[in-house]
Tab-separated table of C-alpha atoms and ligand atoms in Angstrom:
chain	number	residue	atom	x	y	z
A	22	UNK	CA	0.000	0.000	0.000
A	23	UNK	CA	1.575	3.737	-1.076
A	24	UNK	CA	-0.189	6.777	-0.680
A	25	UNK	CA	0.219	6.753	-4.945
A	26	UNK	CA	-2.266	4.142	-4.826
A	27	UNK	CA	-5.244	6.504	-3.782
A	28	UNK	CA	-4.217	9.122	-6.859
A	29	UNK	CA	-6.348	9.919	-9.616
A	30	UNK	CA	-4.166	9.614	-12.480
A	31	UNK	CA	-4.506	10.550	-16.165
A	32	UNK	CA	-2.789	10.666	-19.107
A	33	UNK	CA	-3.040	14.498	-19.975
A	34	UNK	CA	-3.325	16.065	-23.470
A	35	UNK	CA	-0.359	16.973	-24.979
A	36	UNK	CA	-0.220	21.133	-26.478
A	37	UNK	CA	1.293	21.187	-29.569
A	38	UNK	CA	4.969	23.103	-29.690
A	39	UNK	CA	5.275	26.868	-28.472
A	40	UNK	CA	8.641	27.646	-29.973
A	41	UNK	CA	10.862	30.295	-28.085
A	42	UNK	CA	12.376	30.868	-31.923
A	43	UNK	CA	10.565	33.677	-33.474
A	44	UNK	CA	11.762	32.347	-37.177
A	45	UNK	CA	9.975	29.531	-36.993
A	46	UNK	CA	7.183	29.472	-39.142
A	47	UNK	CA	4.575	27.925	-36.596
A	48	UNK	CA	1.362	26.132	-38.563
A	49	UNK	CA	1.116	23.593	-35.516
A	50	UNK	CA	-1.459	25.135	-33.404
A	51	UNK	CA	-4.198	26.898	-35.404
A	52	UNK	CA	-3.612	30.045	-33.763
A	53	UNK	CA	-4.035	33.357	-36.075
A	54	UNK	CA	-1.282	34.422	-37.707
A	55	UNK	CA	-2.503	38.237	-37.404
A	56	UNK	CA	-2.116	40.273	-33.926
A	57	UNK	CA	-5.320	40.993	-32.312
A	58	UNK	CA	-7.687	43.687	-32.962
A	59	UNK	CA	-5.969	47.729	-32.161
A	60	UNK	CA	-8.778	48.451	-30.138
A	61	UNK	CA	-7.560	45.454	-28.004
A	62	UNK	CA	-3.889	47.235	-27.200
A	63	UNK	CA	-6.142	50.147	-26.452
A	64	UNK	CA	-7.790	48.447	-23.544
A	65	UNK	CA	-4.699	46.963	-22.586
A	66	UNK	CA	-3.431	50.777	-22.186
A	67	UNK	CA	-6.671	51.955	-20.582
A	68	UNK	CA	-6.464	49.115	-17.614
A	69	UNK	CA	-6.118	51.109	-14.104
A	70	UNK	CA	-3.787	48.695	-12.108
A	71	UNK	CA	-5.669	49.652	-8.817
A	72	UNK	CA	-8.417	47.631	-10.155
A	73	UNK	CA	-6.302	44.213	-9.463
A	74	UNK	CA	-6.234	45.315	-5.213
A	75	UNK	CA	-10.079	43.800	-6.121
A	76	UNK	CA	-11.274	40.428	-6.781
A	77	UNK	CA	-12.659	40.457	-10.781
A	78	UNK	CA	-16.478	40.173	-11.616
A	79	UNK	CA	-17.695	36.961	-11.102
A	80	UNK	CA	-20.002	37.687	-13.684
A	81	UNK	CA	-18.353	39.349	-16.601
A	82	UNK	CA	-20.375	41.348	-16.785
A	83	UNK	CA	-18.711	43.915	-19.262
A	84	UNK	CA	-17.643	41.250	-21.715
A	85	UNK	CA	-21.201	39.756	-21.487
A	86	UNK	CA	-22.998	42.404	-22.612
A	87	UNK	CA	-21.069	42.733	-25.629
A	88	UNK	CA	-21.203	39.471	-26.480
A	89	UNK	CA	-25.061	39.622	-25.902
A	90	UNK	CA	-24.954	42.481	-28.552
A	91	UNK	CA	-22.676	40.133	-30.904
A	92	UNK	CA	-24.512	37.435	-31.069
A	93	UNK	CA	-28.223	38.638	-30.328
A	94	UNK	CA	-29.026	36.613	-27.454
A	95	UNK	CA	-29.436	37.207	-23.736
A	96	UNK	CA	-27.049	37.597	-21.261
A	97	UNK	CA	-28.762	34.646	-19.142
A	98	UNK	CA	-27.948	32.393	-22.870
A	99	UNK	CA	-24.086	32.910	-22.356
A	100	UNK	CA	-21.347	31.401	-20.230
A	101	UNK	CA	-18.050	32.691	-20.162
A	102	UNK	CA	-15.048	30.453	-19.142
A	103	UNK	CA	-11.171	30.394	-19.520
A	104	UNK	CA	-10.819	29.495	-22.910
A	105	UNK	CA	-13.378	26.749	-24.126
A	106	UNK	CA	-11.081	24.510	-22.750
A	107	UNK	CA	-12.158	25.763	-19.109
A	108	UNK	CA	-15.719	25.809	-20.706
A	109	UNK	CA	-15.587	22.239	-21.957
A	110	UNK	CA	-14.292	20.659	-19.145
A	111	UNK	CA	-17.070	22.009	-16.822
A	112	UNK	CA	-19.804	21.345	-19.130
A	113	UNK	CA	-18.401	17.534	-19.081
A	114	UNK	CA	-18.285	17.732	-15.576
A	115	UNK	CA	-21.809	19.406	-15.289
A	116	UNK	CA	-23.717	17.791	-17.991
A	117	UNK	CA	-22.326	13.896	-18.415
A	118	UNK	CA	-23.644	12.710	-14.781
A	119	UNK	CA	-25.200	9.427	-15.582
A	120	UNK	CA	-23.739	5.565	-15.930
A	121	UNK	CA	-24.518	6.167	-20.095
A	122	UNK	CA	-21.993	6.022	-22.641
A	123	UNK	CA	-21.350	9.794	-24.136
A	124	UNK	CA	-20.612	9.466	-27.586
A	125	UNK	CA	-17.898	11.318	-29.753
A	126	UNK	CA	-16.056	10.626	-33.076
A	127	UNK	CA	-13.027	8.418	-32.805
A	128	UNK	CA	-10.941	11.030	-34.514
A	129	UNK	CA	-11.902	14.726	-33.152
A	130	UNK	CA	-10.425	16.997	-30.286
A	131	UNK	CA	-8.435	14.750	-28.212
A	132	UNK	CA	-8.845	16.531	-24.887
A	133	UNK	CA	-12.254	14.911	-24.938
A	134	UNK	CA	-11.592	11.556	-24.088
A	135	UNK	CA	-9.105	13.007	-21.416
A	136	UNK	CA	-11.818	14.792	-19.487
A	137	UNK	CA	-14.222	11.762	-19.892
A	138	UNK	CA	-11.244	9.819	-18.085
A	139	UNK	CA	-10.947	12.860	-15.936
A	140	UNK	CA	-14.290	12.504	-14.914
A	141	UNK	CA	-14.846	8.830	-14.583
A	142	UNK	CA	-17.303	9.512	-17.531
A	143	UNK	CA	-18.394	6.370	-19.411
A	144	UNK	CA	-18.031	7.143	-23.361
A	145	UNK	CA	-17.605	5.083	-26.766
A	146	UNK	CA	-16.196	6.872	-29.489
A	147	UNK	CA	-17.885	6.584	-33.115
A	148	UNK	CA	-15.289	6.013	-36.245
A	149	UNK	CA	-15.451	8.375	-38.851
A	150	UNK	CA	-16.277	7.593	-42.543
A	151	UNK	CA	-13.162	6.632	-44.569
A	152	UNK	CA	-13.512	10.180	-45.970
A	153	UNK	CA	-13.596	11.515	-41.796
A	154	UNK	CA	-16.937	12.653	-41.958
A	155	UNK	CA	-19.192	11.664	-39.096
A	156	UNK	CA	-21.922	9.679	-39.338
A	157	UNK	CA	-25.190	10.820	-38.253
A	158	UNK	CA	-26.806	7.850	-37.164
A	159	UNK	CA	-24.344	6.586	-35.005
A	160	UNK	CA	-25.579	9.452	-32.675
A	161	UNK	CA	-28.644	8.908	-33.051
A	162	UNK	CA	-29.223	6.236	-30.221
A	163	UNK	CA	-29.477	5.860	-26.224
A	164	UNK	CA	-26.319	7.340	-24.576
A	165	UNK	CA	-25.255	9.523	-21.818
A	166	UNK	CA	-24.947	12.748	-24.197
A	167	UNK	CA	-23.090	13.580	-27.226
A	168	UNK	CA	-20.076	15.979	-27.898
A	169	UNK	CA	-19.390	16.933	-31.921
A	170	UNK	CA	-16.562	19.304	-32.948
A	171	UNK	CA	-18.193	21.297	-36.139
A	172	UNK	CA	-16.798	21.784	-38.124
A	173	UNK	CA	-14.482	18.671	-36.741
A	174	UNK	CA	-10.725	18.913	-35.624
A	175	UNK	CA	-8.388	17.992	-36.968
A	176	UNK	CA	-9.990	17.035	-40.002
A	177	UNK	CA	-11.980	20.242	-40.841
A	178	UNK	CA	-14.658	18.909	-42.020
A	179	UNK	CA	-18.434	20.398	-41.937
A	180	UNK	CA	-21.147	18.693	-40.795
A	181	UNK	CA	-24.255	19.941	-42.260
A	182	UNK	CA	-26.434	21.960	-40.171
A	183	UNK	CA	-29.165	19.958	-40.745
A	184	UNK	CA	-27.531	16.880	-39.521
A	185	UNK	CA	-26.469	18.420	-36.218
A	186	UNK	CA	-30.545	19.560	-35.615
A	187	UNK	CA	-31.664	15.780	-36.275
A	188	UNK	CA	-29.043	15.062	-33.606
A	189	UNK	CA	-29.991	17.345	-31.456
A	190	UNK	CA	-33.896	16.781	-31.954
A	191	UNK	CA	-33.507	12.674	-31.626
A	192	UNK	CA	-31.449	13.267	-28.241
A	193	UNK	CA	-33.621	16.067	-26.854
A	194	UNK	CA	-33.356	13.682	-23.277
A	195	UNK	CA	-29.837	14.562	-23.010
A	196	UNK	CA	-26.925	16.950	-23.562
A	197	UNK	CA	-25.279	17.359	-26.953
A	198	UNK	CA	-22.189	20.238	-27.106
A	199	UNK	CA	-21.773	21.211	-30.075
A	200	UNK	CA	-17.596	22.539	-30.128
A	201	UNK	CA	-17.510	25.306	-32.512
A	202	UNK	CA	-13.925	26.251	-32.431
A	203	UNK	CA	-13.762	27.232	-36.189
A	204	UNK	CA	-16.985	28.471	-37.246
A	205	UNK	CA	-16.528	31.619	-38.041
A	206	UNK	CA	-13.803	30.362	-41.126
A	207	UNK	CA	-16.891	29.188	-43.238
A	208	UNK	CA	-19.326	27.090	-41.177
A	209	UNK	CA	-22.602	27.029	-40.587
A	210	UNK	CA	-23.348	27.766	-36.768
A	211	UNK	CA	-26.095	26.076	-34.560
A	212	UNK	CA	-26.210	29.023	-32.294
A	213	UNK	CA	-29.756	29.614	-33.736
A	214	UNK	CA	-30.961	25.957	-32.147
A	215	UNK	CA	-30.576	27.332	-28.911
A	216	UNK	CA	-33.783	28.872	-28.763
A	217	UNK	CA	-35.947	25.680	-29.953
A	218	UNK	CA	-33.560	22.777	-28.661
A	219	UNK	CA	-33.217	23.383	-24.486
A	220	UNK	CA	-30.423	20.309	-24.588
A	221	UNK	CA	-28.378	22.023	-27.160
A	222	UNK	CA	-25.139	23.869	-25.845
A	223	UNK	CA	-22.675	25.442	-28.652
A	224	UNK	CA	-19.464	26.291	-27.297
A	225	UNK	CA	-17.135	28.989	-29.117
A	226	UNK	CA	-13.606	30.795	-28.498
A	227	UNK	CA	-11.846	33.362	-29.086
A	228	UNK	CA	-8.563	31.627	-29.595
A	229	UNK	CA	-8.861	31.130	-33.463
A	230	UNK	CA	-10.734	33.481	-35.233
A	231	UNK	CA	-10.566	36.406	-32.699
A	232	UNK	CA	-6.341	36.287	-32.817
A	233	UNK	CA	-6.769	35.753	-28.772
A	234	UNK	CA	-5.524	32.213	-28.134
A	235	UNK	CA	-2.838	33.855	-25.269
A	236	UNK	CA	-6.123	35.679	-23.120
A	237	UNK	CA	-8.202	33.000	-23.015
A	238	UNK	CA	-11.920	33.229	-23.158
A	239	UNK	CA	-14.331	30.283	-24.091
A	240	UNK	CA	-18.164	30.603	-24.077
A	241	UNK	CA	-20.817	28.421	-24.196
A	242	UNK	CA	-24.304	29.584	-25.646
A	243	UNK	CA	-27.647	27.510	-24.518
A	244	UNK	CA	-31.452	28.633	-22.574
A	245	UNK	CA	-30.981	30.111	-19.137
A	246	UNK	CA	-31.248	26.877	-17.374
A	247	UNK	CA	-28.654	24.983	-19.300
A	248	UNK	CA	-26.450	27.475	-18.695
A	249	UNK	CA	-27.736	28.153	-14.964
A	250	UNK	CA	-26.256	24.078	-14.399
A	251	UNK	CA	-23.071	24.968	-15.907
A	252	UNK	CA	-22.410	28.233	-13.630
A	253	UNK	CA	-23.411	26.330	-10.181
A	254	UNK	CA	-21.005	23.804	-11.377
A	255	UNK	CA	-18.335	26.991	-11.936
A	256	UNK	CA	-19.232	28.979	-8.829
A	257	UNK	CA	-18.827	25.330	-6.880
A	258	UNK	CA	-15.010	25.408	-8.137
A	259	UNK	CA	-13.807	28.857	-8.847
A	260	UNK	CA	-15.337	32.167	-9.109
A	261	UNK	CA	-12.794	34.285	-10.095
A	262	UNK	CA	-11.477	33.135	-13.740
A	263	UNK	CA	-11.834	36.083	-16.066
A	264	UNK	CA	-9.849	38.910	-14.552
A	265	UNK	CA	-10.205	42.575	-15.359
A	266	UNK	CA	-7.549	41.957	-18.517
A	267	UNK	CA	-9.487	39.547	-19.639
A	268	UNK	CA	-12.374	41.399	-19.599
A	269	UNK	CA	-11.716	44.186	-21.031
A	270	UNK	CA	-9.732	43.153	-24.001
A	271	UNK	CA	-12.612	40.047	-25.208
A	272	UNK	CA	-15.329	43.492	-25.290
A	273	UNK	CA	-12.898	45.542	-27.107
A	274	UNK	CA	-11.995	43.010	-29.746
A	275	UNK	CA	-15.805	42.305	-30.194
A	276	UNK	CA	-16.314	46.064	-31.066
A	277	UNK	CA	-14.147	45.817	-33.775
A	278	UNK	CA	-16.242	43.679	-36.358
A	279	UNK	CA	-14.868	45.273	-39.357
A	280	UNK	CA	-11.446	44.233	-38.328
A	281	UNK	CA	-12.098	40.365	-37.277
A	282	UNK	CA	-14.606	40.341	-40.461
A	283	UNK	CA	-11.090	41.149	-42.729
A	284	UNK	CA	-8.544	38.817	-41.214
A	285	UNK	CA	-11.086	35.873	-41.363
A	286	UNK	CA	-11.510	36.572	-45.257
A	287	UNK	CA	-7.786	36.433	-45.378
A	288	UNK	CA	-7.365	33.560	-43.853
A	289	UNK	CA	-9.986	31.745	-45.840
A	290	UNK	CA	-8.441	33.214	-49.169
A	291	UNK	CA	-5.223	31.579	-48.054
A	292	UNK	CA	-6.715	28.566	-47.244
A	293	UNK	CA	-8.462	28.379	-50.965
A	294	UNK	CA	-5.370	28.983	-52.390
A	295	UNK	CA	-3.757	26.599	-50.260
A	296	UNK	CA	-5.976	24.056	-51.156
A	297	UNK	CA	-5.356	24.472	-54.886
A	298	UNK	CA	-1.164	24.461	-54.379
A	299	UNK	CA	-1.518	21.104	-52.345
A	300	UNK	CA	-3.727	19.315	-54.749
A	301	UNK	CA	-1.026	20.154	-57.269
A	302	UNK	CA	1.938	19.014	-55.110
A	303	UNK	CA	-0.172	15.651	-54.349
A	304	UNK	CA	-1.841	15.702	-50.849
A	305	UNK	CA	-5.514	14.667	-50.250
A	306	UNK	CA	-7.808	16.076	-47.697
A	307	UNK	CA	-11.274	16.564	-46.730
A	308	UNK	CA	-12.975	19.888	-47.718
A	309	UNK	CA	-11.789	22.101	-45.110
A	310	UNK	CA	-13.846	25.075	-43.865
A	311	UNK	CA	-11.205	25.729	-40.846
A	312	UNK	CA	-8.153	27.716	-40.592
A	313	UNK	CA	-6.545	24.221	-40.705
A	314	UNK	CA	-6.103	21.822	-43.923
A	315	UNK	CA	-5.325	18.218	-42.346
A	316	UNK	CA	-3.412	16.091	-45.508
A	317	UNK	CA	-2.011	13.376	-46.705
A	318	UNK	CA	0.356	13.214	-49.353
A	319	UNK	CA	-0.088	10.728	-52.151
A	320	UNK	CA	3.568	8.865	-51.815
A	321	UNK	CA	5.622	10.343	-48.718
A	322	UNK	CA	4.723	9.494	-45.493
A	323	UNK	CA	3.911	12.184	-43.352
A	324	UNK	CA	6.087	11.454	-40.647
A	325	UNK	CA	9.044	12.081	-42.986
A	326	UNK	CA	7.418	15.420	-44.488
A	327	UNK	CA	6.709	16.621	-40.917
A	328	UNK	CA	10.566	15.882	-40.201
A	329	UNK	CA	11.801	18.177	-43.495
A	330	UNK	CA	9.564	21.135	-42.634
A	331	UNK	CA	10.304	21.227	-38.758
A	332	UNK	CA	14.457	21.043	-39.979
A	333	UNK	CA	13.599	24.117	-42.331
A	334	UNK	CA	11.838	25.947	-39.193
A	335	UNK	CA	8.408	25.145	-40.418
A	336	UNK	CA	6.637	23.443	-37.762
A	337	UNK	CA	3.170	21.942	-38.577
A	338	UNK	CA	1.394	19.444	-36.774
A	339	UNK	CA	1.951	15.296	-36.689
A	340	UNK	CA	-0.287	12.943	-34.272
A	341	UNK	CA	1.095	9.376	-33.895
A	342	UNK	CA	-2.387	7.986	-33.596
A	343	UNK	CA	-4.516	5.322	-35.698
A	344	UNK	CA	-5.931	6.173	-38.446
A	345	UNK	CA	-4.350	9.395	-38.749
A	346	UNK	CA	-0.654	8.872	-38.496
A	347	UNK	CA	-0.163	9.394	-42.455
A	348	UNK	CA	-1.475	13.113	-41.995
A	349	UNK	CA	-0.160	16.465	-41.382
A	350	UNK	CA	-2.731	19.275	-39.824
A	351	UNK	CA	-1.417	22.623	-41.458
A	352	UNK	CA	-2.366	25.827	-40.131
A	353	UNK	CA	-3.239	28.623	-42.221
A	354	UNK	CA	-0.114	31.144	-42.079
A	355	UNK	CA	-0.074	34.646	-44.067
A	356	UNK	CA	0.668	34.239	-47.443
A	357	UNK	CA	4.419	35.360	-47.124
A	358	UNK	CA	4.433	32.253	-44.950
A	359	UNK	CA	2.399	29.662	-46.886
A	360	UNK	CA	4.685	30.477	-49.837
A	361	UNK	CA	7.578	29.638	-48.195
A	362	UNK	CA	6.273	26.185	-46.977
A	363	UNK	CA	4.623	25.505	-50.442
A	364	UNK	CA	8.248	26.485	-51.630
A	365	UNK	CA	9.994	24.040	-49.643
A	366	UNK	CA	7.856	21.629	-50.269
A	367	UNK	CA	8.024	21.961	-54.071
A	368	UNK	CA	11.633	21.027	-53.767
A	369	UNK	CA	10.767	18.453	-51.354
A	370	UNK	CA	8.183	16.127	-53.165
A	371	UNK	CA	9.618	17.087	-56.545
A	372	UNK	CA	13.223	17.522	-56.326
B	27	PLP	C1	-8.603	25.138	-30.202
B	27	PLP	C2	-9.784	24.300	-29.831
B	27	PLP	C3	-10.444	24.411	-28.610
B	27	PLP	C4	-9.942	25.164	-27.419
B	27	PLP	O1	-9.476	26.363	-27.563
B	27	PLP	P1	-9.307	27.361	-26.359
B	27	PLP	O2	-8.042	28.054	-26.709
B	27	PLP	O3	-9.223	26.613	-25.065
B	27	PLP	O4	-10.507	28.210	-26.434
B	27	PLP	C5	-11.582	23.668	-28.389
B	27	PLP	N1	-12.034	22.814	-29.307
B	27	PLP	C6	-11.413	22.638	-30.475
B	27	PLP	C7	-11.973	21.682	-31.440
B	27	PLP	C8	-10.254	23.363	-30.762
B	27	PLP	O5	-9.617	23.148	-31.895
């Protein structure tokens, strides 16, 4: 008998890279390769430090509001959380409370199976089509609550919107999250369901599209009473997650629409483009509608491609995982830097 007997132990998810190099051209983590909004270094400026003597607003309240405005629902509809990692791990821990299986794909965002072990939460995971789409009627069945990345990581794939409702309707006795990391690069959001379908929660972030991975704010949209579970679940572990910062910069980047509205068009020009160049170089991939393209070349193995690029400071991401370990998940750069990688990689494959 050891005390290290009586731990609860996990395997944790693994981040990908954070370089201290600033020449390396990093495509590993889907952040934005554009700086935040001005009107966010603004707020940064405006900031009294005598605020910080005070414990934050449980509520944040400020940031709320905007996103209320935003997104034309209530403040009651919205929970905020520390990046939608924060958000996703309470709403496991809040909504997956029975001895069901929850179901998710068997190739999507893999901190979910790490909360479910987290959590002692029974789950099965669903394969994806040999094309990695999901298939709808595998969720649509008794289980403890479902959890669907859309569109999907790291595939990028869409499901339609239509699909996700008939989920949603079939399991109206239990939770479904739908994980909208990467909506706002093309997809078709369910944030509209939220007002016929009291089960459905959609959970966003401004880590990708908003250029604010290093903040972090999540949110989770559903009706008041969803929502209401998720926040006693919060306020039962730690009130004070959003500090003034925080705060302040997520409502001043959500003023600036114009701004966010250009560097997603960029980034899904690039990713068009990107698209095209691939196809010609020989990779295969599903139809991405992320700031992501997750491929597979038509000879090399990926492993080996993923090797060349990191020694020529390009660092995309590899996962060593069935099914997927022939893949590379690139993230969508600025041009200047997509041209340098398609470069390379011209001389790579062809040379
Ligand atoms: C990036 C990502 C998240 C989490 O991002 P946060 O930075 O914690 O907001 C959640 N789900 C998916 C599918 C993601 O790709």
């Amino acid at each position: 008998m050891s005390w290290e007997d009586n731990i609860r132990k996990v395997v944790p998810y693994v981040a990908g890279e954070q370089p201290k190099d600033r020449n390396i051209i990093k495509l590993n983590t889907n952040e934005s390769p554009y700086p935040p909004s001005p009107l966010v270094a603004e707020a940064v400026k405006n900031i009294e430090t005598d605020q910080l003597r005070k414990y934050p607003d449980t509520n944040a309240t400020e940031l709320v509001e905007e996103m209320a405005k935003t997104y034309g629902v209530s403040k009651d509809n919205i929970f905020v959380g520390i990046g939608s990692d924060d958000v996703l791990a309470l709403a496991f821990l809040t909504y997956f409370n029975s001895d069901k299986q929850v179901i998710f794909p068997d190739i999507t965002y893999s901190f979910y199976d790490v909360w479910a072990e987290l959590y002692r939460i029974p789950y099965v995971t669903k394969p994806l089509d040999d094309d990695f789409n999901i298939i709808k009627e595998d969720y649509l069945c008794d289980n403890g609550g479902v959890v669907i990345a859309n569109p999907n990581a790291p595939t990028g794939a869409e499901m339609s919107i239509d699909a996700i409702e008939e989920i949603v309707r079939f399991n109206k006795d239990r939770v479904v999250i739908v994980d909208e990391a990467y909506v706002d690069f093309g997809a078709t959001s369910a944030l509209p369901l939220i007002d016929r379908y009291d089960n459905l929660v959609v959970v966003q972030t401004f880590s990708k599209s908003r250029a604010l991975a290093g903040i972090r704010i999540g949110m989770a949209f559903g009706n008041p009473k969803i929502i209401g579970y998720l926040k006693d679940v919060k306020f039962s572990f730690n009130s004070y997650t959003l500090n003034p910062y925080t705060i302040a910069i997520g409502a001043a980047a959500l003023k600036d629409r114009e701004y966010y509205a250009d560097i997603t068009a960029k980034t899904v020009k690039t990713r068009e483009r990107m698209k095209n160049e691939l196809k010609q170089l020989g990779f295969t991939f599903a139809d991405s509608k992320t700031n992501f393209i997750f491929a597979k070349h038509e000879r090399l193995e990926a492993k080996d491609i993923f090797a060349a690029l990191r020694a020529e400071g390009i660092y995309v991401r590899y996962f060593n995982k069935p099914r997927i370990d022939n893949y590379l998940r690139i993230s969508m750069g600025t041009d200047e830097q997509m041209d340098k990688m398609i470069a390379f990689l011209k001389g790579y494959i062809n040379g």
